[in-house]
Amino acid sequence: MVAEQGTPKRLHFDFVGAVLWLVRILAILAVVIGAFVSLTSGRLSAAAWLNFVVIGIGQGAIYALIALGYTMVYGVLGFINFAHGEVFMSGAMVGAFAANSLAQAGMWNSSPILSILIVLLIAMATSTLVALLLERVAYRRLRNAPRLIPLITSIGASFFIQYAFLGLFGAQTRTYPALSILDGFISVAGLNIRYADIMVIGAAVVMMVGLYTFVERTKAGRALRAVAEDKEIAALMGVNVNRTIVLTFAVGGAMAGAAALLFGVVFRTVFFFSGFLFGIKAFTAAVLGGIGNIVGAMLGGLTLGIFESVGPSLVLTGLGIPSAHQLKDVVAFLALVLVLIFKPTGLLGERLSEERA
Amino acid sequence: MAQTTKTPTAAPPGDLPPTRRNFVDLVMAARWGLVGGATATFVSAVGMVPDFDGVMLVDPILTLGYLVLFLVPFGFGYVAARPPMTLQGQEPARVGPRNVLAGAVAGLVTGLVLIIPVLVAANLNLRSVFVNLSPAMVETLTFGQTVADSEGLVIPAVGLALLIAGCLVAGALGGAVNVVSTRWRQAILAGLLWVLTVGLLEDLVMQFFRGINLDALVGVFFAPGGGLKPLGTIIVFVLVFSLRLLFARRPPRIKARYQALDQAERRRWVIIGIAISAVIVYLIPVVLGGFMSEILDLVGIYLLMALGLNIVIGFAGLLDLGYVAFFAVGAYMTAVLTSSGSPALSPELTFWAALPFVVLAAAVSGLLVGTPVLRMRGDYLAIVTLGFGEIARILFLSDWLNPVFGGAQGITQIPSPSIGSLELNTPPQFFYPIIVLVFVAAYITWALANSRIGRAWNAIREDEPIAEALGVNIVTAKLSAFVVGAALASFAGALFASKVGAVFPNSFSIVVSIVVLVIIIVGGMGNIAGVAVGALVIVGLPQLLREFDEYRFLLYGALLIFMMLAKPEGILPSRRRVAELHQEEMGQDAWLTAEPEVELDQARATPATAKD
Amino acid sequence: MPQTKLRIRLLAVLSVLVLIVAACGGGDGDTTTTEADPGSATTTEADPGSDTTTDAPGTTTAGGEDLGSVTIGAGEPVIIASIQTISGATASLGQDQVDAIEVAIADRGGELLGHPIELQSEDGLCSADGGSTAAEAIVANPQVVGILGTSCSGAGVPASQIMSEAGLVMISGSNTSPSLTALPYLADEPLEAQENWNPGYFRTAHNDEFQGAGAATFAAEDLGAATAVTIHDGDPYTEGLTTQFGEFFTGGGGEVVLATAVNKGDTDMRPILQEIEALAPDVLFMPIFQPEADFIVQQIGEFPGLADTQLMGADGILSDTFVVLPETEGMVFSGPAQAAGSAYEDFVAKYEEAVGSPPIQAFHAHSYDAANMLFDAIEAVAQEDGDSLVIDRAALRQYLYDLEGFEGLTGTLACNEFGDCANPAIGIFRNDDPSAGILGVLANVVGTADLAEQVDPEKLN
């Protein structure tokens, strides 16, 4: 970008650049050595290693769906919506109540598809409602404020929603009833892939494709891209900026609601704190893939899921680190740092908005 | 919109009889009432109303639960009945009974909405889902007018009627606040606020009375079972009300008067000021006693951290959400170097001997965190630093580093600092090293703010590419911000470790980073006094208001949202910050009030100089 | 201008005067309790004075230290403090202990020796700083006689030191960390105080050495396990327990093929289960909490290699919300041997009436016993002085150290010189019917490790 640099500056540039190169090399070395040791130790079979990848994709798909909400809001409004994790959690909790009611009514396992659809609608509606409330109450007036302000507001909103749910629904965990049709595997090339994982990945892909089509091909999607590019000019071009922003939050909320249902049906236990860590991970995923980029969010989510799942067993245990799975989050965040060092705009670069300095 | 035709005069509003019509919209008031009803339902369902019913504010009339409950229609009544804004040059709208009516309408609707949760809780058992829609809640909301179990719907009619009436009155009062003139309004609100404060901070006030040897006053003001006596309430209200009414003028600005003095006078006052401060500081823990000193110790530790984060975010504009990492490094280094229980190496240094190493370790970690993020933009920086914060905690917790840091068992038996042979291990004693380090940190902050590096930080905060173009060394500036911030946090960590005597990883979660962030945002970024106020409010108040413990984060969240919407620069902001955040408004005001510098004709007469 | 200057000066002088008056007059009252303790901050030495059993309770020990005393005037309350975790995600741990204490208070009619009992309830926050702040709040009040707490061992560490230096006694109904008292009980070496032991600290909950040993013995002998995997979740309690389990299991000839950990907040346990599947252990010892335990039992079904692995949990998940999960059928739990018998049933009935639902966690009876121990001690030691009560702090401690044959819900208790008063019996329960909930599990005892027999009786007294 900057062609000329003064002499003192160049020294510093070299120093920092050198350190970063060192970090890159160390990282690659660590990964290669660890992986080599692990794979050749015979600790786990090949099927087991592949299973790690499958597990990672399953978890990553959920990260991806939540990441979509982050990436869209960031792309259009330019700030991190910290409370998006809570949007997810609200759908998951309310979905749990709905699912348990259906189970009590005997419908859950007798008509599973219908039940899932009902709970999906309820979860999506709840999440969308929470997202819209957030926008209306907390964010609308701050549209033109410097970016730190809505960020802080979103942190406040995140705490508020978490503890509101704690107060309203109590601290205990809520569990979705088991869904018998999801039991079972398909055997593909020696790998056992659960029906549940297939459903999650399938649903995520469908949502992704749907959202991509929406953003690229429809009029509303075009409006979204326009507002992401430049709010004022878009308004001059006749785009109803307010409605577009509301739509962004609604769509993000709906995606999170879908993720909530998938999480609920597969992982089954939720409580008021479930959204917090997921929110952070999902935002990590969004940044990993390139913030503002929808395909990037999916890629980032899957990548993060795979790193988390494969990393500890493959690299850390190989390097001789005990209790490697405790360091799962360390792997995730280090992966983020390394990707950003290698590629500062994320894996696929930014898309929805170009300049966000 | 009909307006009486009166030409706007130059006299300030308030001196002329208001003639604009009273545009209070009753339908809007009803809508506010609906929102109020939802809020009141939420407050009840979350559990605040029945919980707080046990806390007596004014014995025996008012409990905190009822106060919180009726504050909702009061507040919404006030908002609903607000007269339209008076723009410059306009006359204020007339206020009158219509405002009270609007407030009453809002209150009425709120009360009507409250019927729903009461009926639901009284008739259905939804406690497996909504844990607080309990009989206790119903009883509180219906003033104890329970209805005997009957066939069909249980409708506590009397209780509900009382509730609705109460909301209506509260709303009307809220509306009435708009009617009285500003001076009276401020006096009334001040009086009420002080009554509430004294009632809630009962312990602090009682301790203060005891501390200055006026124990008898405790009996005058407070009832034995908790809460103010009616007599005490009246005394406080009347006192504050009359004081406010009489001394409505603002006291002259101390700063302006200080600058009006000459050199010799200034120096004299500075010395007197320092002497008085030293005496006060020395006496604070003595007067306030053990428990209050404990609270002040905690406030001091968080204040140290806040001063450090103030430099990183407030000065340099680097959004660091993982600040707890440096705090943890400081605490763990102290633990490792001073504790006899340190697993790997046990040099067992004294606190003061270990301090330089602690700061060194923190500086190194500042560099480790700062270097990878040098090229990252604002929001990326946020998530990466957050990640580093979590990484630090997990590493201290891990089995892998257990041999050095103790893992989940932490490190205990950390000794307290000592001066000579005197060991400082009680809260009043601990106060002194904390306050000394706070002053050191404040001095560092002040010195850096006015130094070259401080200006560099301002530059990169406001606009990085331009700063770079102007020759500011970005790398040095950012790294030094991280290093200084880390060093201050490590002070706090060291004090924390030796005060508590044990470090466990779960004391260093992301919540700490967020609390420190909230302190500087709510208190006022960039301003030392503001940060101090923020620390007192965010850390000190919850310790005193133990009743609110369960709802602490709920209130933090609401407070954050409210502050960002209403006063984003914080309680005591620095002037620069206010300027940055209200740029547009200030620019417009300046334009509106500016005198034209040059006559337009004259400007045209001079030949244009630019020839492109 | 001069007038305001004068005003300011006057104000400054006035405030300084007020503060000086305050300092000279009022400062002393709050520091006596912390200065009264004549330097008994030796935290690592055992207290040898108390194995003389000749001191009858109720007399001020002649050779003991002077820790001051509490004088309770006529009509004034006996103030008992409690430090429990009553807020946040782990609130259920402390809440039912506070409720049990209140049942104990109600059992005495709300009064002790004619004075009403006042409970000063503080929140320990299940963290070291929380425990520290709570303890400071309590010792600032010189009228507090004793403390019931803490819930979490982490909070107990600083609290134990602070209250000990102030001359108080503290009885915990659920701290199990060995570092708070002494080790080893189950070996031939003499008992040594551990690093966080302080005089005046007691507990009615067992030392984790017993639970680790009990669980390991059950696994090795009753289940015939040769290999085990342990998982902890970063909590000092769970990590300590897995360490103890590991020691005894290996000592008994077994092999811990993997000692690993998860994080609180993890949801996907499949990677770690995949690792464990390759090892196919006989027993998976996971003394962790919810919801991580939930995820493990729900996801373990996908790994056919683990179908034969016996899952073992501990008292962290001995709660209703966990055992009703259908996947927990067949799972085994170790925990304090539960109280039984008519006295216990009476207690549960009283508890239910006061709270509205039965107790949910496993230490409610221990908390009740702790409260009663303290009340008994106060009644025995307090001396009447006209209408007032005088309670000598040193005598209170001595009484508790000498305590034997205390009939509590959890058994016949005796306190040794390090404050371990618990009945060291560990129960092993199995969940054969998830729909029966926690009471069903606690009633289904499949093994008891009454390790008291293995212990030198001298050590227990």
mmCIF file of C-alpha atoms in Angstrom, chain A residues 200-354:
data_model
loop_
_atom_site.group_PDB
_atom_site.id
_atom_site.type_symbol
_atom_site.label_atom_id
_atom_site.label_comp_id
_atom_site.label_asym_id
_atom_site.label_seq_id
_atom_site.Cartn_x
_atom_site.Cartn_y
_atom_site.Cartn_z
ATOM 1 C CA VAL A 200 -27.155 -30.727 10.534
ATOM 2 C CA ILE A 201 -24.830 -30.436 7.571
ATOM 3 C CA GLY A 202 -27.651 -30.781 5.122
ATOM 4 C CA ALA A 203 -29.739 -28.142 6.821
ATOM 5 C CA ALA A 204 -26.779 -25.800 7.050
ATOM 6 C CA VAL A 205 -26.016 -26.166 3.359
ATOM 7 C CA VAL A 206 -29.632 -25.536 2.438
ATOM 8 C CA MET A 207 -29.724 -22.392 4.591
ATOM 9 C CA MET A 208 -26.446 -21.189 3.174
ATOM 10 C CA VAL A 209 -27.552 -21.647 -0.399
ATOM 11 C CA GLY A 210 -30.857 -19.987 0.382
ATOM 12 C CA LEU A 211 -29.171 -17.008 1.974
ATOM 13 C CA TYR A 212 -26.649 -16.668 -0.795
ATOM 14 C CA THR A 213 -29.391 -16.685 -3.381
ATOM 15 C CA PHE A 214 -31.317 -14.167 -1.372
ATOM 16 C CA VAL A 215 -28.407 -11.780 -1.102
ATOM 17 C CA GLU A 216 -27.168 -12.131 -4.653
ATOM 18 C CA ARG A 217 -30.315 -12.561 -6.674
ATOM 19 C CA THR A 218 -33.223 -10.829 -5.025
ATOM 20 C CA LYS A 219 -34.087 -7.170 -4.898
ATOM 21 C CA ALA A 220 -34.023 -7.103 -1.115
ATOM 22 C CA GLY A 221 -30.624 -8.720 -1.215
ATOM 23 C CA ARG A 222 -29.387 -6.076 -3.575
ATOM 24 C CA ALA A 223 -30.648 -3.446 -1.198
ATOM 25 C CA LEU A 224 -28.714 -5.170 1.547
ATOM 26 C CA ARG A 225 -25.510 -5.083 -0.424
ATOM 27 C CA ALA A 226 -26.095 -1.480 -1.288
ATOM 28 C CA VAL A 227 -26.584 -0.460 2.316
ATOM 29 C CA ALA A 228 -23.484 -2.429 3.233
ATOM 30 C CA GLU A 229 -21.527 -0.515 0.644
ATOM 31 C CA ASP A 230 -22.613 2.965 1.652
ATOM 32 C CA LYS A 231 -25.672 3.814 3.687
ATOM 33 C CA GLU A 232 -26.134 7.388 2.571
ATOM 34 C CA ILE A 233 -25.743 6.764 -1.123
ATOM 35 C CA ALA A 234 -28.070 3.817 -0.926
ATOM 36 C CA ALA A 235 -30.671 6.049 0.665
ATOM 37 C CA LEU A 236 -30.201 8.515 -2.142
ATOM 38 C CA MET A 237 -30.728 5.691 -4.604
ATOM 39 C CA GLY A 238 -34.127 5.018 -3.147
ATOM 40 C CA VAL A 239 -33.334 2.126 -0.853
ATOM 41 C CA ASN A 240 -35.341 2.076 2.352
ATOM 42 C CA VAL A 241 -32.357 1.854 4.652
ATOM 43 C CA ASN A 242 -34.358 1.354 7.809
ATOM 44 C CA ARG A 243 -36.299 -1.553 6.439
ATOM 45 C CA THR A 244 -33.164 -3.132 5.051
ATOM 46 C CA ILE A 245 -31.422 -2.984 8.374
ATOM 47 C CA VAL A 246 -34.396 -4.478 10.119
ATOM 48 C CA LEU A 247 -34.423 -7.197 7.506
ATOM 49 C CA THR A 248 -30.752 -7.905 8.117
ATOM 50 C CA PHE A 249 -31.339 -8.461 11.783
ATOM 51 C CA ALA A 250 -34.395 -10.564 11.053
ATOM 52 C CA VAL A 251 -32.570 -12.828 8.662
ATOM 53 C CA GLY A 252 -29.613 -13.149 11.013
ATOM 54 C CA GLY A 253 -31.983 -13.986 13.813
ATOM 55 C CA ALA A 254 -33.762 -16.597 11.759
ATOM 56 C CA MET A 255 -30.469 -18.268 10.905
ATOM 57 C CA ALA A 256 -29.554 -18.334 14.568
ATOM 58 C CA GLY A 257 -32.918 -19.820 15.376
ATOM 59 C CA ALA A 258 -32.342 -22.587 12.891
ATOM 60 C CA ALA A 259 -28.919 -23.189 14.389
ATOM 61 C CA ALA A 260 -30.590 -23.299 17.786
ATOM 62 C CA LEU A 261 -32.958 -26.022 16.754
ATOM 63 C CA LEU A 262 -30.198 -28.064 15.184
ATOM 64 C CA PHE A 263 -28.093 -27.663 18.295
ATOM 65 C CA GLY A 264 -31.012 -28.615 20.473
ATOM 66 C CA VAL A 265 -31.882 -31.708 18.555
ATOM 67 C CA VAL A 266 -28.306 -32.916 18.311
ATOM 68 C CA PHE A 267 -26.639 -31.724 21.522
ATOM 69 C CA ARG A 268 -29.802 -31.510 23.543
ATOM 70 C CA THR A 269 -28.760 -29.626 26.669
ATOM 71 C CA VAL A 270 -29.080 -25.857 26.930
ATOM 72 C CA PHE A 271 -29.096 -23.312 29.696
ATOM 73 C CA PHE A 272 -28.893 -19.559 30.019
ATOM 74 C CA PHE A 273 -25.142 -19.447 29.487
ATOM 75 C CA SER A 274 -25.062 -21.599 26.350
ATOM 76 C CA GLY A 275 -24.989 -18.650 24.006
ATOM 77 C CA PHE A 276 -21.981 -16.843 25.321
ATOM 78 C CA LEU A 277 -19.147 -19.111 24.266
ATOM 79 C CA PHE A 278 -20.936 -20.058 21.069
ATOM 80 C CA GLY A 279 -21.245 -16.418 20.226
ATOM 81 C CA ILE A 280 -17.539 -15.844 20.638
ATOM 82 C CA LYS A 281 -16.663 -18.936 18.629
ATOM 83 C CA ALA A 282 -19.089 -18.041 15.896
ATOM 84 C CA PHE A 283 -17.687 -14.563 15.619
ATOM 85 C CA THR A 284 -14.233 -16.092 15.446
ATOM 86 C CA ALA A 285 -15.507 -18.239 12.618
ATOM 87 C CA ALA A 286 -16.930 -15.248 10.802
ATOM 88 C CA VAL A 287 -13.646 -13.369 11.059
ATOM 89 C CA LEU A 288 -11.746 -16.463 10.040
ATOM 90 C CA GLY A 289 -13.654 -16.718 6.829
ATOM 91 C CA GLY A 290 -13.669 -13.042 6.097
ATOM 92 C CA ILE A 291 -16.069 -10.786 7.857
ATOM 93 C CA GLY A 292 -18.961 -9.644 5.734
ATOM 94 C CA ASN A 293 -18.586 -12.586 3.406
ATOM 95 C CA ILE A 294 -21.406 -15.106 3.501
ATOM 96 C CA VAL A 295 -19.561 -17.977 1.913
ATOM 97 C CA GLY A 296 -16.676 -16.983 4.132
ATOM 98 C CA ALA A 297 -18.847 -17.451 7.209
ATOM 99 C CA MET A 298 -19.644 -20.990 6.181
ATOM 100 C CA LEU A 299 -16.066 -21.779 5.368
ATOM 101 C CA GLY A 300 -14.899 -20.164 8.576
ATOM 102 C CA GLY A 301 -17.376 -22.106 10.633
ATOM 103 C CA LEU A 302 -16.442 -25.421 9.128
ATOM 104 C CA THR A 303 -12.754 -24.659 9.388
ATOM 105 C CA LEU A 304 -13.058 -23.679 13.002
ATOM 106 C CA GLY A 305 -15.036 -26.772 13.810
ATOM 107 C CA ILE A 306 -12.450 -28.967 12.169
ATOM 108 C CA PHE A 307 -9.542 -27.191 13.870
ATOM 109 C CA GLU A 308 -11.193 -27.606 17.245
ATOM 110 C CA SER A 309 -11.989 -31.203 16.710
ATOM 111 C CA VAL A 310 -8.815 -32.372 15.038
ATOM 112 C CA GLY A 311 -6.291 -29.982 16.506
ATOM 113 C CA PRO A 312 -5.926 -31.249 20.055
ATOM 114 C CA SER A 313 -5.716 -34.891 19.151
ATOM 115 C CA LEU A 314 -3.576 -34.450 16.104
ATOM 116 C CA VAL A 315 -1.147 -31.739 17.008
ATOM 117 C CA LEU A 316 -1.132 -31.229 20.738
ATOM 118 C CA THR A 317 -1.087 -34.827 21.807
ATOM 119 C CA GLY A 318 1.531 -35.445 19.200
ATOM 120 C CA LEU A 319 3.678 -32.774 20.788
ATOM 121 C CA GLY A 320 3.302 -34.528 24.091
ATOM 122 C CA ILE A 321 0.952 -32.102 25.757
ATOM 123 C CA PRO A 322 -1.241 -33.799 28.363
ATOM 124 C CA SER A 323 -5.000 -33.243 28.548
ATOM 125 C CA ALA A 324 -4.941 -31.775 25.078
ATOM 126 C CA HIS A 325 -8.684 -31.361 24.861
ATOM 127 C CA GLN A 326 -8.611 -28.819 27.625
ATOM 128 C CA LEU A 327 -6.731 -26.626 25.200
ATOM 129 C CA LYS A 328 -9.339 -26.877 22.476
ATOM 130 C CA ASP A 329 -10.218 -23.199 22.709
ATOM 131 C CA VAL A 330 -6.546 -22.292 22.655
ATOM 132 C CA VAL A 331 -6.276 -24.126 19.351
ATOM 133 C CA ALA A 332 -9.287 -22.275 18.025
ATOM 134 C CA PHE A 333 -8.001 -18.830 18.943
ATOM 135 C CA LEU A 334 -4.450 -19.519 17.887
ATOM 136 C CA ALA A 335 -5.814 -20.697 14.567
ATOM 137 C CA LEU A 336 -7.595 -17.379 14.260
ATOM 138 C CA VAL A 337 -4.456 -15.425 15.050
ATOM 139 C CA LEU A 338 -2.385 -17.431 12.611
ATOM 140 C CA VAL A 339 -4.896 -17.106 9.811
ATOM 141 C CA LEU A 340 -5.075 -13.387 10.383
ATOM 142 C CA ILE A 341 -1.308 -13.139 10.356
ATOM 143 C CA PHE A 342 -1.122 -15.047 7.108
ATOM 144 C CA LYS A 343 -4.117 -13.363 5.609
ATOM 145 C CA PRO A 344 -5.276 -10.223 7.449
ATOM 146 C CA THR A 345 -8.680 -10.082 5.783
ATOM 147 C CA GLY A 346 -9.616 -13.644 6.536
ATOM 148 C CA LEU A 347 -9.680 -16.727 4.349
ATOM 149 C CA LEU A 348 -11.909 -15.377 1.629
ATOM 150 C CA GLY A 349 -11.408 -11.693 2.191
ATOM 151 C CA GLU A 350 -14.170 -9.244 2.806
ATOM 152 C CA ARG A 351 -17.065 -8.949 0.498
ATOM 153 C CA LEU A 352 -20.146 -7.126 1.615
ATOM 154 C CA SER A 353 -18.224 -4.052 2.594
ATOM 155 C CA GLU A 354 -14.858 -3.003 1.298
#
